[in-house]
Coordinates of C-alpha atoms in Angstrom, one line a residue:
M1 CA -7.0 -12.5 58.8
F2 CA -4.2 -9.9 58.7
E3 CA -1.3 -12.2 58.0
F4 CA 0.3 -11.1 54.7
V5 CA 3.0 -13.7 54.0
R6 CA 1.6 -16.6 51.9
T7 CA 2.5 -18.5 48.7
H8 CA 0.3 -18.1 45.7
K9 CA 2.4 -19.0 42.6
R10 CA -0.4 -19.2 40.1
L11 CA -1.6 -15.7 40.7
M12 CA 1.9 -14.2 40.6
Q13 CA 2.6 -16.0 37.3
F14 CA -0.6 -14.5 35.9
L15 CA 0.4 -11.0 37.1
L16 CA 3.9 -11.4 35.6
L17 CA 2.3 -12.6 32.4
L18 CA 0.4 -9.3 32.2
I19 CA 3.7 -7.5 31.8
I20 CA 4.6 -9.7 28.8
V21 CA 1.3 -10.2 27.0
P22 CA 0.3 -7.1 24.9
S23 CA -2.7 -5.2 26.4
F24 CA -4.9 -6.1 23.4
A25 CA -4.3 -9.8 24.4
L26 CA -6.5 -9.3 27.4
V27 CA -9.6 -8.3 25.5
G28 CA -12.5 -10.3 26.8
L29 CA -10.6 -11.8 29.8
G30 CA -12.4 -9.7 32.3
S31 CA -15.8 -9.9 30.8
Y32 CA -18.1 -12.5 29.3
K33 CA -19.9 -10.1 27.0
S34 CA -19.8 -10.3 23.2
F35 CA -17.5 -8.0 21.3
G36 CA -18.2 -6.9 17.7
D37 CA -20.7 -8.4 15.4
A38 CA -22.0 -11.9 15.1
E39 CA -19.2 -12.9 12.7
N40 CA -16.8 -12.2 15.5
V41 CA -18.3 -14.9 17.8
V42 CA -16.5 -18.3 17.8
A43 CA -18.9 -20.1 20.2
K44 CA -21.8 -19.6 22.6
V45 CA -22.1 -21.2 26.0
G46 CA -25.3 -20.8 28.0
G47 CA -26.1 -17.8 25.7
Q48 CA -22.8 -16.1 26.4
A49 CA -20.4 -15.5 23.6
I50 CA -16.8 -16.5 23.2
T51 CA -15.4 -14.1 20.7
Q52 CA -12.5 -14.3 18.3
P53 CA -10.5 -11.7 20.3
E54 CA -11.0 -13.8 23.4
Y55 CA -9.8 -16.9 21.6
E56 CA -6.8 -15.1 20.2
A57 CA -6.0 -13.7 23.7
A58 CA -6.1 -17.2 25.2
Q59 CA -3.9 -18.5 22.4
R60 CA -1.3 -15.7 23.1
E61 CA -1.6 -16.2 26.9
Q62 CA -0.9 -19.9 26.5
M63 CA 2.0 -19.2 24.2
E64 CA 3.6 -16.8 26.7
R65 CA 3.1 -19.3 29.5
F66 CA 4.8 -22.1 27.6
K67 CA 7.6 -19.7 26.5
Q68 CA 8.3 -19.0 30.1
M69 CA 8.3 -22.7 31.0
F70 CA 10.5 -23.9 28.1
G71 CA 12.7 -20.9 27.5
A72 CA 15.1 -21.5 24.6
Q73 CA 13.4 -24.9 23.9
F74 CA 10.1 -23.2 23.2
D75 CA 8.7 -24.0 19.7
P76 CA 5.9 -21.9 18.4
K77 CA 4.9 -24.7 16.0
M78 CA 3.2 -26.5 18.9
F79 CA 0.5 -23.8 18.7
D80 CA -0.1 -24.2 15.0
T81 CA -1.7 -27.7 15.0
P82 CA -5.4 -28.6 14.8
D83 CA -5.2 -30.3 18.2
A84 CA -3.6 -27.2 19.8
R85 CA -6.2 -24.8 18.4
Q86 CA -9.1 -27.1 19.3
G87 CA -7.6 -27.6 22.8
I88 CA -7.6 -23.8 23.4
L89 CA -11.3 -23.5 22.3
D90 CA -12.3 -26.6 24.4
N91 CA -10.6 -25.0 27.5
L92 CA -12.5 -21.7 26.9
I93 CA -15.8 -23.6 26.6
A94 CA -15.1 -25.6 29.7
Q95 CA -14.2 -22.5 31.7
R96 CA -17.3 -20.6 30.5
A97 CA -19.6 -23.6 31.3
L98 CA -18.2 -23.7 34.8
S99 CA -18.6 -20.0 35.2
V100 CA -22.2 -20.1 34.0
E101 CA -22.9 -22.9 36.5
A102 CA -21.2 -21.0 39.3
A103 CA -23.3 -18.0 38.6
R104 CA -26.5 -20.1 38.4
K105 CA -25.7 -21.6 41.8
N106 CA -25.0 -18.1 43.2
L107 CA -21.5 -19.1 44.3
S108 CA -19.6 -16.1 45.7
V109 CA -16.3 -15.3 47.3
A110 CA -16.0 -13.3 50.5
D111 CA -14.0 -10.1 50.5
A112 CA -11.8 -11.5 53.2
A113 CA -10.9 -14.6 51.0
L114 CA -10.3 -12.4 48.0
Q115 CA -8.0 -10.1 50.1
K116 CA -6.1 -13.0 51.5
S117 CA -5.4 -14.4 48.0
I118 CA -4.1 -11.1 46.7
T119 CA -2.0 -10.1 49.7
S120 CA -0.3 -13.4 49.7
I121 CA 0.9 -13.5 46.1
E122 CA 4.5 -14.6 46.0
G123 CA 6.7 -11.9 44.5
L124 CA 4.5 -9.1 45.8
V125 CA 5.6 -9.7 49.4
G126 CA 8.8 -7.9 50.2
P127 CA 11.8 -9.3 52.2
D128 CA 10.2 -7.7 55.3
G129 CA 7.1 -9.9 54.8
K130 CA 4.9 -6.9 53.8
F131 CA 2.6 -6.8 50.8
D132 CA 3.8 -4.4 48.1
G133 CA 0.6 -2.7 47.0
E134 CA 2.4 -0.2 44.8
R135 CA 4.0 -3.0 42.7
Y136 CA 0.7 -4.8 42.5
R137 CA -1.1 -1.7 41.1
S138 CA 1.9 -1.0 38.8
L139 CA 1.9 -4.5 37.3
L140 CA -1.8 -4.2 36.5
A141 CA -1.5 -0.6 35.3
I142 CA 1.1 -1.6 32.7
Q143 CA -1.7 -3.5 31.0
G144 CA -4.3 -0.9 31.5
M145 CA -6.0 -2.9 34.3
T146 CA -7.2 -1.6 37.6
P147 CA -7.2 -3.6 40.8
A148 CA -11.0 -3.7 40.5
M149 CA -10.8 -5.3 37.0
Y150 CA -8.3 -7.9 38.1
E151 CA -10.2 -8.6 41.3
Q152 CA -13.4 -9.2 39.4
R153 CA -11.7 -11.8 37.3
L154 CA -10.0 -13.4 40.3
R155 CA -13.4 -13.5 42.2
Q156 CA -14.9 -15.4 39.2
D157 CA -11.9 -17.8 39.1
M158 CA -12.3 -18.5 42.8
A159 CA -16.0 -19.1 42.5
V160 CA -15.3 -21.6 39.8
Q161 CA -12.7 -23.3 42.0
Q162 CA -15.5 -23.9 44.5
L163 CA -17.2 -26.0 41.9
N164 CA -14.0 -27.8 41.0
A165 CA -13.3 -28.7 44.6
A166 CA -16.9 -29.8 45.3
V167 CA -16.6 -32.4 42.5
Q168 CA -13.0 -33.5 42.8
S169 CA -12.9 -33.8 46.5
T170 CA -15.6 -36.5 46.4
A171 CA -13.4 -38.9 44.4
F172 CA -11.7 -41.7 46.3
A173 CA -9.9 -44.9 45.4
P174 CA -11.2 -48.0 47.1
K175 CA -8.5 -49.5 49.3
T176 CA -9.0 -53.0 47.9
V177 CA -8.4 -51.7 44.3
A178 CA -5.4 -49.6 45.3
T179 CA -3.9 -52.6 47.3
R180 CA -4.4 -55.0 44.4
L181 CA -2.7 -52.6 41.9
S182 CA 0.2 -52.1 44.3
D183 CA 0.5 -55.9 44.8
I184 CA 0.7 -56.3 41.0
N185 CA 3.4 -53.6 40.8
E186 CA 5.4 -55.2 43.5
Q187 CA 5.1 -58.8 42.3
E188 CA 8.6 -60.2 41.6
R189 CA 9.5 -62.8 38.9
T190 CA 12.8 -64.7 38.8
V191 CA 13.9 -64.7 35.2
Q192 CA 16.8 -66.2 33.1
E193 CA 17.5 -64.8 29.7
L194 CA 18.8 -66.6 26.6
L195 CA 19.9 -64.3 23.8
F196 CA 20.4 -65.1 20.1
K197 CA 22.6 -62.3 18.8
P198 CA 22.8 -61.5 15.1
A199 CA 26.6 -61.0 15.4
D200 CA 26.9 -64.7 16.2
Y201 CA 25.4 -65.6 12.8
A202 CA 27.0 -62.9 10.6
A203 CA 29.8 -65.3 9.4
Q204 CA 27.1 -67.5 7.9
V205 CA 25.8 -64.7 5.6
K206 CA 27.3 -64.6 2.1
P207 CA 25.6 -61.8 0.2
T208 CA 25.6 -62.2 -3.6
A209 CA 25.6 -59.3 -6.1
D210 CA 21.9 -60.1 -6.8
M211 CA 21.0 -59.8 -3.1
L212 CA 22.8 -56.5 -2.8
K213 CA 21.1 -55.1 -5.9
A214 CA 17.7 -56.3 -4.8
Y215 CA 18.1 -54.6 -1.4
Y216 CA 19.2 -51.4 -3.1
D217 CA 16.2 -51.4 -5.4
K218 CA 13.7 -52.4 -2.7
N219 CA 15.0 -49.8 -0.2
S220 CA 15.8 -47.0 -2.7
R221 CA 14.5 -44.3 -0.4
Q222 CA 17.3 -45.1 2.1
F223 CA 19.8 -43.9 -0.4
E224 CA 18.1 -40.7 -1.6
V225 CA 19.5 -37.3 -1.2
P226 CA 16.4 -35.3 -0.2
E227 CA 15.2 -32.3 -2.1
Q228 CA 16.6 -29.0 -0.8
A229 CA 15.8 -25.4 -1.5
K230 CA 17.4 -22.1 -0.9
A231 CA 14.9 -19.3 -0.3
E232 CA 14.5 -15.7 0.8
Y233 CA 11.7 -14.5 3.0
V234 CA 10.3 -11.5 4.9
V235 CA 8.5 -11.4 8.2
L236 CA 5.9 -8.9 9.4
N237 CA 4.8 -8.7 13.0
S238 CA 3.7 -6.1 15.5
D239 CA 7.1 -6.0 17.2
L240 CA 8.7 -4.9 13.9
L241 CA 6.0 -2.3 13.5
A242 CA 6.5 -1.0 17.0
A243 CA 10.3 -0.7 16.4
Q244 CA 9.5 1.6 13.4
I245 CA 7.2 3.9 15.3
V246 CA 8.5 7.2 16.6
V247 CA 6.8 8.7 19.7
T248 CA 7.1 12.4 20.1
D249 CA 7.7 14.2 23.4
K250 CA 4.3 15.8 23.0
E251 CA 2.6 12.4 22.5
A252 CA 4.3 11.1 25.7
A253 CA 3.4 14.2 27.6
D254 CA -0.3 14.1 26.5
F255 CA -0.5 10.4 27.4
Y256 CA 1.0 11.2 30.8
E257 CA -1.6 13.9 31.4
Q258 CA -4.5 11.7 30.3
N259 CA -3.3 8.8 32.4
K260 CA -1.9 10.5 35.5
K261 CA -3.8 8.3 37.9
R262 CA -2.1 5.2 36.4
F263 CA 1.3 6.6 37.5
G264 CA 0.1 7.6 40.9
I265 CA 0.7 6.0 44.2
E266 CA -2.6 6.2 46.2
E267 CA -2.7 7.5 49.7
Q268 CA -1.5 4.9 52.1
R269 CA -2.1 4.7 55.8
R270 CA -0.4 2.9 58.6
A271 CA -2.6 1.6 61.4
R272 CA -2.7 -0.8 64.3
H273 CA -5.7 -2.5 65.8
I274 CA -7.0 -4.6 68.6
L275 CA -9.4 -7.4 67.6
V276 CA -12.0 -9.1 69.8
S277 CA -12.9 -12.0 67.5
L278 CA -16.5 -13.1 66.9
K279 CA -17.7 -16.0 64.7
K280 CA -20.2 -15.1 62.0
D281 CA -22.9 -17.4 63.4
A282 CA -22.3 -16.3 67.0
S283 CA -25.3 -16.2 69.3
A284 CA -26.7 -12.9 70.6
A285 CA -25.2 -13.7 74.0
D286 CA -21.7 -14.3 72.6
K287 CA -21.9 -11.1 70.6
A288 CA -23.0 -9.1 73.6
A289 CA -20.1 -10.6 75.7
A290 CA -17.6 -9.7 72.9
K291 CA -18.9 -6.2 72.7
V292 CA -18.6 -5.8 76.5
K293 CA -14.9 -6.9 76.3
A294 CA -14.3 -4.6 73.3
D295 CA -15.8 -1.6 75.2
Q296 CA -13.5 -2.3 78.2
L297 CA -10.5 -2.4 75.9
L298 CA -11.5 0.8 74.2
S299 CA -11.8 2.5 77.6
Q300 CA -8.3 1.4 78.5
V301 CA -6.9 2.6 75.2
R302 CA -8.7 6.0 75.4
K303 CA -7.4 6.4 79.0
T304 CA -3.8 5.6 78.1
P305 CA -3.3 5.9 74.3
A306 CA 0.5 5.4 74.7
D307 CA -0.2 1.9 75.9
F308 CA -2.1 0.9 72.7
A309 CA 0.7 -1.5 71.5
K310 CA 1.0 -3.0 75.0
I311 CA -2.7 -3.6 75.3
A312 CA -2.9 -5.1 71.7
K313 CA -0.1 -7.5 72.5
A314 CA -1.8 -8.7 75.7
S315 CA -5.5 -8.7 74.5
S316 CA -5.8 -8.8 70.7
D317 CA -7.2 -12.0 69.2
D318 CA -5.4 -11.3 65.9
T319 CA -2.5 -13.7 66.4
G320 CA -0.8 -12.4 63.2
T321 CA -0.3 -8.9 64.6
A322 CA -0.7 -9.0 68.3
D323 CA 3.0 -9.6 68.9
K324 CA 3.7 -6.5 66.8
G325 CA 1.4 -4.4 69.0
G326 CA -1.4 -4.7 66.4
D327 CA 0.7 -3.0 63.7
L328 CA -0.6 -3.6 60.1
D329 CA 2.0 -1.4 58.4
F330 CA 1.1 0.8 55.4
F331 CA -1.8 -0.2 53.1
G332 CA -4.0 1.4 50.6
K333 CA -7.7 1.3 49.7
G334 CA -9.0 -2.1 48.6
M335 CA -6.6 -4.1 50.9
M336 CA -8.9 -4.4 53.9
T337 CA -12.5 -5.3 54.5
K338 CA -14.8 -2.3 53.7
P339 CA -15.9 -1.3 57.3
F340 CA -12.3 -1.5 58.5
E341 CA -11.0 0.5 55.5
D342 CA -13.8 3.1 55.8
A343 CA -12.9 3.7 59.4
V344 CA -9.1 3.9 58.8
F345 CA -9.5 6.5 56.0
K346 CA -11.8 8.7 58.1
L347 CA -9.4 8.9 61.0
K348 CA -6.8 11.6 61.4
A349 CA -3.2 10.7 62.4
N350 CA -2.9 9.3 66.0
E351 CA -6.7 9.3 66.3
I352 CA -8.4 6.2 67.8
S353 CA -11.6 4.9 66.4
D354 CA -14.9 3.8 68.1
L355 CA -15.6 0.1 67.9
I356 CA -15.7 -1.1 64.3
E357 CA -17.6 -4.3 63.6
T358 CA -16.5 -6.6 60.7
D359 CA -17.1 -10.3 59.8
F360 CA -14.1 -11.0 62.1
G361 CA -15.4 -9.3 65.3
F362 CA -14.9 -5.9 66.9
H363 CA -11.8 -3.7 66.2
I364 CA -10.3 -0.8 67.9
I365 CA -8.1 1.1 65.4
E366 CA -5.5 3.8 65.6
V367 CA -3.9 5.5 62.5
T368 CA -0.3 5.9 63.2
A369 CA 1.0 7.5 60.0
I370 CA -0.3 8.8 56.6
K371 CA 1.5 8.8 53.3
P372 CA -0.3 11.2 50.9
E373 CA -1.0 10.4 47.3
T374 CA 2.0 10.9 45.0
I375 CA 2.4 10.8 41.3
K376 CA 5.6 9.8 39.4
T377 CA 7.1 12.5 37.2
L378 CA 7.0 12.3 33.4
D379 CA 10.7 11.7 33.3
E380 CA 10.4 8.7 35.6
V381 CA 7.7 7.0 33.5
K382 CA 8.6 8.2 30.0
P383 CA 10.3 4.9 28.8
E384 CA 7.2 3.0 30.0
I385 CA 4.9 5.4 28.2
V386 CA 6.9 5.3 24.9
A387 CA 6.9 1.5 24.9
D388 CA 3.1 1.5 25.6
I389 CA 2.3 3.9 22.9
K390 CA 4.4 2.0 20.4
K391 CA 2.6 -1.2 21.4
Q392 CA -0.8 0.3 21.1
K393 CA 0.0 2.0 17.7
A394 CA 1.5 -1.2 16.4
A395 CA -1.6 -3.2 17.4
K396 CA -3.9 -0.7 15.6
Q397 CA -1.7 -0.6 12.5
Y398 CA -1.2 -4.3 12.2
S399 CA -4.5 -5.2 10.5
E400 CA -4.1 -2.4 7.9
V401 CA -0.4 -3.2 7.3
A402 CA -1.0 -7.0 7.2
E403 CA -3.5 -6.4 4.3
L404 CA -0.9 -4.3 2.5
F405 CA 1.7 -7.0 3.1
T406 CA -0.6 -9.7 1.8
N407 CA -1.7 -7.7 -1.3
T408 CA 1.9 -6.7 -2.2
V409 CA 3.5 -10.1 -2.1
Y410 CA 0.6 -11.4 -4.3
E411 CA 0.4 -8.5 -6.8
Q412 CA 4.2 -8.2 -7.2
A413 CA 4.9 -11.9 -7.0
D414 CA 8.3 -11.8 -8.9
S415 CA 10.2 -10.3 -6.0
L416 CA 10.0 -9.6 -2.3
K417 CA 11.8 -6.3 -2.7
P418 CA 8.6 -4.2 -3.3
V419 CA 7.0 -5.3 0.0
A420 CA 10.4 -5.0 1.9
D421 CA 10.9 -1.5 0.6
K422 CA 7.3 -0.4 1.2
L423 CA 7.2 -1.7 4.8
K424 CA 10.9 -1.3 5.7
L425 CA 11.3 -5.1 6.2
K426 CA 14.5 -7.1 6.0
I427 CA 14.9 -9.8 3.4
E428 CA 16.4 -12.9 5.0
T429 CA 18.0 -15.9 3.2
V430 CA 18.0 -19.5 4.3
S431 CA 19.5 -22.7 2.7
N432 CA 18.9 -26.4 3.0
L433 CA 15.1 -26.2 3.4
T434 CA 13.0 -29.3 3.0
R435 CA 9.2 -29.8 2.9
L436 CA 9.2 -30.8 6.6
P437 CA 10.3 -28.6 9.5
N438 CA 13.8 -29.2 10.7
P439 CA 13.7 -30.2 14.4
L440 CA 17.2 -28.8 14.9
A441 CA 16.2 -25.3 13.7
P442 CA 16.0 -22.5 16.3
P443 CA 12.6 -22.4 18.0
D444 CA 12.0 -18.9 16.8
A445 CA 12.8 -19.6 13.1
R446 CA 9.7 -18.4 11.4
Y447 CA 10.7 -20.1 8.1
N448 CA 10.6 -23.5 9.9
N449 CA 6.8 -23.5 10.0
A450 CA 4.9 -26.4 8.4
K451 CA 2.3 -24.1 6.7
F452 CA 5.0 -21.8 5.3
L453 CA 7.1 -24.7 4.0
K454 CA 4.0 -26.2 2.4
A455 CA 3.4 -22.9 0.6
L456 CA 7.0 -22.6 -0.4
F457 CA 7.1 -26.0 -2.0
A458 CA 3.8 -25.6 -3.8
D459 CA 3.9 -26.0 -7.6
D460 CA 3.6 -22.3 -8.4
A461 CA 6.2 -21.1 -5.9
L462 CA 8.5 -24.0 -6.8
K463 CA 8.4 -24.1 -10.6
N464 CA 7.8 -20.4 -11.3
K465 CA 9.9 -19.1 -8.4
R466 CA 7.0 -16.8 -7.4
N467 CA 6.3 -15.4 -4.0
T468 CA 4.3 -17.5 -1.7
E469 CA 1.1 -16.2 -0.2
A470 CA 1.3 -14.4 3.1
V471 CA 1.2 -17.2 5.7
E472 CA 0.3 -16.6 9.4
V473 CA 2.9 -18.6 11.4
A474 CA 2.1 -17.2 14.8
P475 CA -0.5 -14.7 16.2
S476 CA 0.0 -11.3 14.5
T477 CA 3.0 -12.7 12.5
L478 CA 3.0 -13.1 8.7
I479 CA 5.7 -14.5 6.5
A480 CA 6.1 -14.7 2.7
G481 CA 9.0 -16.2 0.7
R482 CA 10.2 -17.3 -2.7
I483 CA 12.5 -20.1 -3.9
L484 CA 16.0 -19.0 -5.1
E485 CA 17.5 -22.4 -5.8
Y486 CA 16.0 -25.9 -5.9
K487 CA 17.6 -29.3 -6.0
P488 CA 15.1 -32.2 -6.5
V489 CA 15.3 -35.6 -4.8
A490 CA 18.3 -37.5 -6.2
K491 CA 19.2 -41.2 -5.8
R492 CA 22.8 -42.0 -4.9
P493 CA 24.5 -44.4 -7.4
F494 CA 24.7 -48.0 -6.3
A495 CA 28.5 -47.9 -6.6
D496 CA 28.7 -45.1 -4.1
V497 CA 26.7 -47.0 -1.4
E498 CA 27.6 -50.6 -2.1
S499 CA 29.5 -51.0 1.1
I500 CA 26.6 -49.6 3.1
V501 CA 24.2 -51.9 1.3
R502 CA 26.4 -54.9 2.1
E503 CA 26.5 -54.0 5.8
R504 CA 22.7 -53.7 5.9
V505 CA 22.1 -57.0 4.1
I506 CA 24.4 -58.8 6.4
A507 CA 22.7 -57.2 9.5
E508 CA 19.2 -58.1 8.1
E509 CA 20.1 -61.7 7.2
S510 CA 21.9 -62.2 10.5
A511 CA 18.9 -61.1 12.5
L512 CA 16.7 -63.5 10.5
L513 CA 19.1 -66.4 11.3
A514 CA 19.1 -65.4 15.0
K515 CA 15.3 -65.3 15.0
K516 CA 15.1 -68.7 13.3
A517 CA 17.4 -70.3 15.8
G518 CA 15.6 -68.7 18.7
E519 CA 12.2 -69.9 17.5
A520 CA 13.6 -73.4 17.1
K521 CA 14.9 -73.3 20.7
L522 CA 11.5 -72.0 21.9
V523 CA 9.7 -75.0 20.4
A524 CA 12.2 -77.4 22.1
L525 CA 11.8 -75.7 25.5
K526 CA 8.0 -76.0 25.3
A527 CA 8.5 -79.7 24.8
A528 CA 11.0 -80.2 27.6
D529 CA 12.5 -77.8 30.2
D530 CA 16.2 -77.1 29.8
V531 CA 18.3 -74.5 31.6
A532 CA 21.4 -74.9 29.3
G533 CA 22.5 -71.6 27.8
F534 CA 20.4 -69.3 30.0
G535 CA 22.1 -66.6 31.9
A536 CA 22.1 -65.9 35.6
A537 CA 18.7 -65.5 37.3
K538 CA 17.4 -62.0 37.8
V539 CA 14.5 -60.8 39.9
V540 CA 12.3 -58.3 38.1
S541 CA 9.1 -56.5 38.9
R542 CA 7.0 -53.9 37.1
T543 CA 9.0 -51.2 38.9
K544 CA 12.4 -52.8 38.1
N545 CA 13.4 -54.5 34.8
D546 CA 17.1 -55.1 35.7
G547 CA 18.5 -54.4 32.2
I548 CA 16.1 -56.6 30.3
N549 CA 15.2 -55.3 26.8
R550 CA 11.9 -53.3 27.0
N551 CA 10.0 -55.6 24.5
G552 CA 11.3 -58.7 26.3
F553 CA 10.4 -57.2 29.7
E554 CA 6.8 -56.5 28.7
N555 CA 6.4 -60.1 27.5
V556 CA 7.9 -61.5 30.7
M557 CA 5.4 -59.5 32.8
K558 CA 2.5 -60.6 30.5
A559 CA 3.5 -64.3 30.5
D560 CA 1.1 -66.9 31.8
I561 CA 2.5 -68.0 35.2
R562 CA -0.1 -70.5 36.2
K563 CA 2.5 -73.2 35.5
L564 CA 6.2 -72.8 36.3
P565 CA 8.7 -72.7 34.8
A566 CA 6.9 -70.4 32.3
I567 CA 8.5 -69.4 29.0
A568 CA 8.3 -66.0 27.2
S569 CA 10.0 -64.8 24.1
A570 CA 10.6 -61.6 22.2
D571 CA 11.7 -60.6 18.7
L572 CA 14.2 -57.8 19.3
G573 CA 14.6 -56.8 15.7
N574 CA 18.2 -56.0 14.7
Q575 CA 19.2 -57.0 18.3
G576 CA 18.2 -60.6 17.7
Y577 CA 15.8 -62.9 19.5
A578 CA 15.4 -63.5 23.3
I579 CA 13.8 -66.3 25.3
Y580 CA 13.0 -65.9 29.0
R581 CA 12.6 -68.7 31.6
I582 CA 10.4 -67.7 34.6
S583 CA 11.1 -70.0 37.5
K584 CA 9.6 -68.3 40.4
V585 CA 6.8 -65.7 41.2
A586 CA 6.6 -64.1 44.6
Q587 CA 5.2 -61.0 46.4
S588 CA 7.9 -58.6 47.5
D589 CA 8.6 -58.6 51.2
K590 CA 9.8 -55.0 51.0
T591 CA 6.5 -53.1 50.9
D592 CA 7.0 -49.4 50.7
P593 CA 4.1 -47.7 52.5
A594 CA 5.0 -44.2 51.1
R595 CA 4.9 -45.5 47.6
R596 CA 1.6 -47.4 48.2
K597 CA 0.1 -44.2 49.6
A598 CA 1.4 -42.3 46.5
E599 CA -0.1 -44.9 44.2
Q600 CA -3.5 -44.7 46.0
D601 CA -3.4 -40.9 45.7
Q602 CA -2.6 -41.2 42.0
I603 CA -5.6 -43.5 41.5
A604 CA -7.8 -41.0 43.4
N605 CA -6.5 -38.1 41.4
A606 CA -7.1 -40.0 38.1
L607 CA -10.7 -40.7 39.2
A608 CA -11.2 -37.1 40.3
Q609 CA -10.1 -35.9 36.9
Q610 CA -12.4 -38.3 35.2
E611 CA -15.3 -37.2 37.3
M612 CA -14.5 -33.5 36.6
L613 CA -14.4 -34.1 32.9
A614 CA -17.7 -36.0 33.1
Y615 CA -19.2 -33.1 35.1
I616 CA -17.9 -30.5 32.5
D617 CA -19.5 -32.6 29.7
V618 CA -22.8 -32.4 31.6
L619 CA -22.5 -28.7 32.1
K620 CA -21.7 -28.2 28.3
Q621 CA -24.9 -30.1 27.5
K622 CA -26.9 -28.0 30.0
A623 CA -25.4 -24.8 28.6
K624 CA -26.2 -25.9 25.0
V625 CA -22.8 -25.1 23.6
K626 CA -22.8 -23.9 20.0
I627 CA -19.6 -23.8 17.8
L628 CA -20.3 -21.0 15.4
K629 CA -16.8 -20.6 13.9
P630 CA -14.6 -23.7 14.1
V631 CA -11.0 -23.0 14.8
V632 CA -9.9 -26.1 13.0
K633 CA -10.8 -26.3 9.3
A634 CA -12.1 -29.5 7.8
R635 CA -9.5 -31.6 6.0
T636 CA -9.8 -31.9 2.2
A637 CA -8.5 -34.5 -0.2
A638 CA -5.6 -32.2 -1.0
D639 CA -4.6 -32.0 2.7
D640 CA -4.6 -35.8 2.9
L641 CA -2.3 -36.0 -0.2
A642 CA 0.0 -33.3 1.1
P643 CA 3.2 -34.2 3.1
T644 CA 2.5 -34.5 6.8
D645 CA 4.3 -32.5 9.4
T646 CA 4.8 -35.5 11.8
A647 CA 7.0 -33.4 14.1
A648 CA 4.2 -30.9 14.7
K649 CA 1.5 -33.5 15.1

């Protein structure tokens, strides 16, 4: 019960995420009630609303999570695709459906289980193995959350996990199925390879001028210089607004006075205890026996208080603290079960309690030290306060300023200077833009967004060099731009690329000759077996291809082996043509039990996930999910004709 050192990475990641995600991003996370009017509701699950702020908060939370995972490789564009937006909504609906079902089934989480999860969060346990309650409260306070608010959400999550576990733990992979699949994986085929390489036929190719010109005309796009544009742009986001906000000393002082509790360290008490354990379902006789033992220990302690630690070490059933004389170190309110906590905070220093009964049995408690409540000074927390006020003001200002930004770039469409001057934004310039995002551009390059590039290369912006509309390229981030210079698609003259055309024609024709020769050989081999020309035998399996070309390897493993030798072939494109002679098929004699166990586990996990998805689908139907405000707009004919951002999709 009272062991504090545990690993709980998921919860710590969430708590650390609270530091990064703006406080307004958490709207709706701790509650399932509707916010705002009906127009603000994205979907309903079991009569409970998923609001637009909740959806946006989930989007921001997911973005921050991936930003932490990928670091410099993080690309915001992955969150601006129809699949990504729909995926976030689907996840919210699934979570809500599970929560509705958990509530319907009256699933609950015991205080002890909740406490154990919190006090074992990795990162909140100090080098001495003790839970840092002050850091825990501080991390939550930064986002305006109290332990009670966070613990309510955690309790809901843990209740949902009970449902998940109940479904997924029932999945299993039949041993015969797993064994058969492992056998297939470990099956070995002895193969010889015969390659027809294009380079061996290149000397036979004599390209004529007509052949070169025909290739150039047919493949003209290979010789195009793509269109390019130089543009300028301005970006508006809440971070820029926050940087412009000045917080006065009075505002900081007022905030401090109004939120003093947030900067306080609650009273903490150090205690030690002796536990006589008792199961919840213990009989009356067992309970009576435990109480007799506890009474005897209490008498001993009261008779010789100085021997408390010695008695705890010898007699306490709490194995986590007995060796330390029952010492629990310092803790605050909310860290222990209620009866235990109530007793501790009523005792005076060095006072010993009567018997205290909890779900774990009978306790004898002594308070050994008291740290009174303290509050950090204004100077200590002023930087934190200033940053928080700026963040809050920027969040409130953003909607109003975003409207001004949008209107200004539209109404004064001949220049970005008016909006830059009005909102104190910096005009940036970028060259070599194309209609599609550049995969080599920095991940945080706002101009490299598919929606913005589509607006920038639209007819009005391109031909008339007018400002684009304001485009949302990330949550709470708008960008507008205008073309400065434009170079249309240009075809390189034939004379400039003739040598390149010649190389490609020779390569193409050589590959065709290699394929023709290979196909002729394949026909001959099917008529009569012949090992001439084949390379050395290789033993391959589905877990080891031994250097065989991927396409060829797939065809080898799919080949009909009912009659040996079997023949397989593969067109390797510009690498030529390959024929494979399979002379032997055998089961590996080097069975790996660990790998087979891992494969069986993978099959079971896959089945568990499938069963969980099916269960969620049933819950969605039961909850009568209604999508009131789709997050993915329907495609139009214009969308289908527009250039596709294949990198993003």
